mmCIF file of C-alpha atoms in Angstrom:
data_model
loop_
_atom_site.group_PDB
_atom_site.id
_atom_site.type_symbol
_atom_site.label_atom_id
_atom_site.label_comp_id
_atom_site.label_asym_id
_atom_site.label_seq_id
_atom_site.Cartn_x
_atom_site.Cartn_y
_atom_site.Cartn_z
ATOM 1 C CA THR A 122 -10.427 -45.149 -4.833
ATOM 2 C CA LEU A 123 -11.908 -42.342 -6.745
ATOM 3 C CA SER A 124 -10.212 -39.688 -4.417
ATOM 4 C CA ASN A 125 -6.854 -40.795 -5.728
ATOM 5 C CA ILE A 126 -7.476 -39.891 -9.322
ATOM 6 C CA GLY A 127 -5.710 -36.670 -10.449
ATOM 7 C CA ASN A 128 -7.688 -33.988 -12.158
ATOM 8 C CA SER A 129 -5.544 -34.345 -15.216
ATOM 9 C CA SER A 130 -6.584 -37.901 -15.566
ATOM 10 C CA LEU A 131 -10.074 -36.992 -15.963
ATOM 11 C CA THR A 132 -11.904 -36.710 -19.388
ATOM 12 C CA ASN A 133 -13.131 -33.218 -18.493
ATOM 13 C CA SER A 134 -10.457 -31.728 -16.152
ATOM 14 C CA ALA A 135 -11.926 -28.261 -16.630
ATOM 15 C CA ILE A 136 -15.327 -26.662 -16.236
ATOM 16 C CA THR A 137 -16.336 -23.817 -18.572
ATOM 17 C CA ILE A 138 -18.704 -21.238 -17.351
ATOM 18 C CA GLY A 139 -19.699 -18.752 -20.053
ATOM 19 C CA THR A 140 -16.298 -18.035 -21.737
ATOM 20 C CA THR A 141 -14.137 -18.841 -18.696
ATOM 21 C CA SER A 142 -12.561 -22.154 -18.265
ATOM 22 C CA ILE A 143 -11.734 -23.251 -14.810
ATOM 23 C CA SER A 144 -9.183 -26.058 -14.291
ATOM 24 C CA LEU A 145 -10.362 -28.455 -11.482
ATOM 25 C CA GLY A 146 -8.310 -27.917 -8.439
ATOM 26 C CA ALA A 147 -7.221 -24.459 -9.557
ATOM 27 C CA SER A 148 -7.079 -21.559 -7.097
ATOM 28 C CA ASN A 149 -7.569 -17.795 -7.338
ATOM 29 C CA THR A 150 -9.856 -18.082 -10.512
ATOM 30 C CA THR A 151 -11.848 -15.017 -11.284
ATOM 31 C CA ILE A 152 -15.314 -15.569 -13.042
ATOM 32 C CA ALA A 153 -16.915 -12.639 -14.601
ATOM 33 C CA GLY A 154 -20.570 -12.218 -15.426
ATOM 34 C CA ILE A 155 -22.169 -14.570 -12.866
ATOM 35 C CA SER A 156 -25.624 -13.222 -11.935
ATOM 36 C CA ASN A 157 -26.822 -16.186 -9.653
ATOM 37 C CA LEU A 158 -24.554 -18.543 -7.668
ATOM 38 C CA THR A 159 -25.089 -20.546 -4.431
ATOM 39 C CA ALA A 160 -22.064 -22.129 -2.595
ATOM 40 C CA GLY A 161 -21.469 -23.128 0.939
ATOM 41 C CA GLY A 162 -24.159 -20.893 2.552
ATOM 42 C CA ILE A 163 -23.370 -17.901 0.330
ATOM 43 C CA ASN A 164 -25.720 -16.745 -2.392
ATOM 44 C CA ILE A 165 -24.805 -14.352 -5.134
ATOM 45 C CA THR A 166 -27.539 -12.743 -6.939
ATOM 46 C CA GLY A 167 -26.875 -9.807 -9.194
ATOM 47 C CA ASN A 168 -24.575 -7.471 -7.172
ATOM 48 C CA SER A 169 -25.642 -8.623 -3.695
ATOM 49 C CA ILE A 170 -24.269 -11.453 -1.527
ATOM 50 C CA THR A 171 -26.458 -13.057 1.131
ATOM 51 C CA SER A 172 -25.155 -15.343 3.711
ATOM 52 C CA ALA A 173 -26.825 -18.347 5.245
ATOM 53 C CA ASP A 174 -28.084 -16.175 8.143
ATOM 54 C CA SER A 175 -29.682 -13.745 5.691
ATOM 55 C CA SER A 176 -27.197 -10.924 6.168
ATOM 56 C CA ILE A 177 -26.669 -8.990 3.028
ATOM 57 C CA ILE A 178 -23.825 -7.499 1.357
ATOM 58 C CA GLU A 179 -24.696 -5.116 -1.573
ATOM 59 C CA MET A 180 -22.132 -3.928 -3.967
ATOM 60 C CA GLY A 181 -22.350 -1.185 -6.480
ATOM 61 C CA GLU A 182 -22.177 2.409 -5.427
ATOM 62 C CA GLY A 183 -20.679 1.245 -2.197
ATOM 63 C CA LEU A 184 -20.832 -1.637 0.292
ATOM 64 C CA SER A 185 -23.623 -2.190 2.741
ATOM 65 C CA VAL A 186 -23.623 -4.947 5.342
ATOM 66 C CA THR A 187 -26.983 -5.777 7.083
ATOM 67 C CA GLY A 188 -26.225 -7.909 10.211
ATOM 68 C CA ASN A 189 -23.065 -8.128 12.153
ATOM 69 C CA LEU A 190 -19.717 -7.562 10.594
ATOM 70 C CA THR A 191 -16.434 -8.755 12.168
ATOM 71 C CA VAL A 192 -13.112 -7.704 10.847
ATOM 72 C CA SER A 193 -10.134 -9.646 11.947
ATOM 73 C CA GLY A 194 -7.006 -7.813 11.518
ATOM 74 C CA ASN A 195 -6.458 -4.004 10.790
ATOM 75 C CA MET A 196 -8.732 -1.715 8.913
ATOM 76 C CA THR A 197 -7.861 1.418 7.237
ATOM 77 C CA VAL A 198 -10.600 3.963 6.256
ATOM 78 C CA SER A 199 -9.439 6.556 3.715
ATOM 79 C CA GLY A 200 -11.764 9.464 2.964
ATOM 80 C CA THR A 201 -12.833 12.767 4.104
ATOM 81 C CA THR A 202 -15.753 11.628 6.399
ATOM 82 C CA THR A 203 -16.283 8.582 8.519
ATOM 83 C CA THR A 204 -19.768 8.279 10.053
ATOM 84 C CA LEU A 205 -20.526 6.062 12.961
ATOM 85 C CA GLU A 206 -24.299 5.674 13.608
ATOM 86 C CA THR A 207 -24.130 3.756 16.942
ATOM 87 C CA THR A 208 -25.999 4.108 20.226
ATOM 88 C CA ASN A 209 -22.855 3.152 22.276
ATOM 89 C CA SER A 210 -19.262 3.235 21.029
ATOM 90 C CA VAL A 211 -16.679 1.070 23.126
ATOM 91 C CA ILE A 212 -13.081 1.858 22.515
ATOM 92 C CA SER A 213 -10.440 -0.110 24.229
ATOM 93 C CA ASP A 214 -7.502 2.360 23.288
ATOM 94 C CA LYS A 215 -6.329 4.421 26.232
ATOM 95 C CA LEU A 216 -5.359 7.375 23.982
ATOM 96 C CA ILE A 217 -7.206 8.815 21.102
ATOM 97 C CA GLU A 218 -5.385 11.163 18.644
ATOM 98 C CA LEU A 219 -7.175 13.898 17.021
ATOM 99 C CA ALA A 220 -5.583 15.851 13.923
ATOM 100 C CA ASN A 221 -3.089 13.088 13.136
ATOM 101 C CA GLY A 222 -0.634 14.272 10.574
ATOM 102 C CA THR A 223 -0.718 18.013 11.586
ATOM 103 C CA SER A 224 2.669 19.541 10.782
ATOM 104 C CA GLY A 225 4.084 23.059 11.088
ATOM 105 C CA THR A 226 2.268 25.688 13.033
ATOM 106 C CA PRO A 227 -1.122 24.456 14.160
ATOM 107 C CA SER A 228 -4.315 26.329 13.247
ATOM 108 C CA GLY A 229 -7.928 25.841 14.106
ATOM 109 C CA ASP A 230 -9.295 24.589 17.422
ATOM 110 C CA ILE A 231 -9.176 20.905 18.292
ATOM 111 C CA GLY A 232 -11.300 18.827 20.594
ATOM 112 C CA ILE A 233 -14.553 16.926 21.053
ATOM 113 C CA VAL A 234 -18.021 18.295 20.158
ATOM 114 C CA GLY A 235 -21.296 17.090 21.673
ATOM 115 C CA GLU A 236 -24.416 17.337 19.733
ATOM 116 C CA ARG A 237 -27.332 18.770 21.874
ATOM 117 C CA GLY A 238 -30.230 19.221 19.370
ATOM 118 C CA SER A 239 -31.876 22.726 19.435
ATOM 119 C CA SER A 240 -29.418 23.847 22.226
ATOM 120 C CA ASN A 241 -25.950 24.887 21.663
ATOM 121 C CA ASN A 242 -23.417 21.952 21.296
ATOM 122 C CA THR A 243 -20.760 21.390 23.814
ATOM 123 C CA PHE A 244 -16.843 21.582 23.339
ATOM 124 C CA ILE A 245 -14.096 20.051 25.287
ATOM 125 C CA GLY A 246 -10.776 20.927 23.757
ATOM 126 C CA PHE A 247 -7.887 23.430 22.946
ATOM 127 C CA ASP A 248 -8.692 26.833 21.689
ATOM 128 C CA GLU A 249 -5.801 27.463 19.270
ATOM 129 C CA SER A 250 -6.060 31.233 19.037
ATOM 130 C CA ALA A 251 -5.985 31.656 22.796
ATOM 131 C CA ASP A 252 -3.503 28.916 23.303
ATOM 132 C CA LYS A 253 -5.499 27.533 26.314
ATOM 133 C CA PHE A 254 -7.713 24.516 27.026
ATOM 134 C CA ILE A 255 -11.514 25.247 27.042
ATOM 135 C CA VAL A 256 -14.761 23.850 27.902
ATOM 136 C CA GLY A 257 -17.822 25.526 26.465
ATOM 137 C CA THR A 258 -20.764 25.679 24.048
ATOM 138 C CA GLY A 259 -21.458 27.146 20.681
ATOM 139 C CA SER A 260 -23.328 26.861 17.357
ATOM 140 C CA PHE A 261 -20.502 24.603 15.706
ATOM 141 C CA THR A 262 -20.767 20.962 14.695
ATOM 142 C CA GLY A 263 -18.141 18.031 14.357
ATOM 143 C CA SER A 264 -17.592 19.222 10.802
ATOM 144 C CA THR A 265 -16.931 22.843 11.529
ATOM 145 C CA THR A 266 -13.203 23.840 11.109
ATOM 146 C CA GLY A 267 -11.050 26.633 11.972
ATOM 147 C CA ASP A 268 -11.327 28.789 15.071
ATOM 148 C CA LEU A 269 -14.674 28.082 16.872
ATOM 149 C CA THR A 270 -16.681 30.722 18.593
ATOM 150 C CA ILE A 271 -16.911 29.184 21.995
ATOM 151 C CA SER A 272 -19.018 30.574 24.988
ATOM 152 C CA THR A 273 -16.915 29.380 28.020
ATOM 153 C CA GLY A 274 -18.730 26.888 30.236
ATOM 154 C CA THR A 275 -18.581 26.201 33.952
ATOM 155 C CA LEU A 276 -16.530 23.213 34.981
ATOM 156 C CA VAL A 277 -17.970 21.417 38.109
ATOM 157 C CA ALA A 278 -15.726 19.184 40.176
ATOM 158 C CA ASN A 279 -15.778 17.763 43.643
ATOM 159 C CA LEU A 280 -12.365 18.957 44.858
ATOM 160 C CA GLN A 281 -10.609 17.363 47.712
ATOM 161 C CA GLY A 282 -7.366 19.347 47.631
ATOM 162 C CA ASN A 283 -5.458 22.214 46.344
ATOM 163 C CA VAL A 284 -6.421 23.812 42.994
ATOM 164 C CA THR A 285 -4.131 26.024 41.112
ATOM 165 C CA GLY A 286 -4.589 27.877 37.721
ATOM 166 C CA ASP A 287 -7.044 30.459 36.405
#
């Protein structure tokens, strides 16, 4: 049958696109300079890739995905800022580590800042200069660094036992 004929037995066992020759059956071939390509539900036009369900990946200055993106395996993000613009974030980890890689004597406060619009933002964390945990508010943001100016807040709890501390 035709499926038993080896590529090398064909008269044309390679395809030439532009100046690139691709051997039939070859893997890991890079083709430069393609402006339009459609294959298996993926359309490449210029510097964007569109899938069969119309989600778009644009390349150039960066990478943008419209639609859902699933990453199977580990993902490493390197840079100075990672921005998540979601309504709800669901994290299955039981521990979240802030300031990973800190060594030597620590400096600057560490914690979680809550954005509150035109009101002062909230802070739950550790005041490094006082060497104490603190809950409060201030005019800082998540990008503020160093020792924050925190107005201590009131912690409300429904206590059913003994409480110690100051």
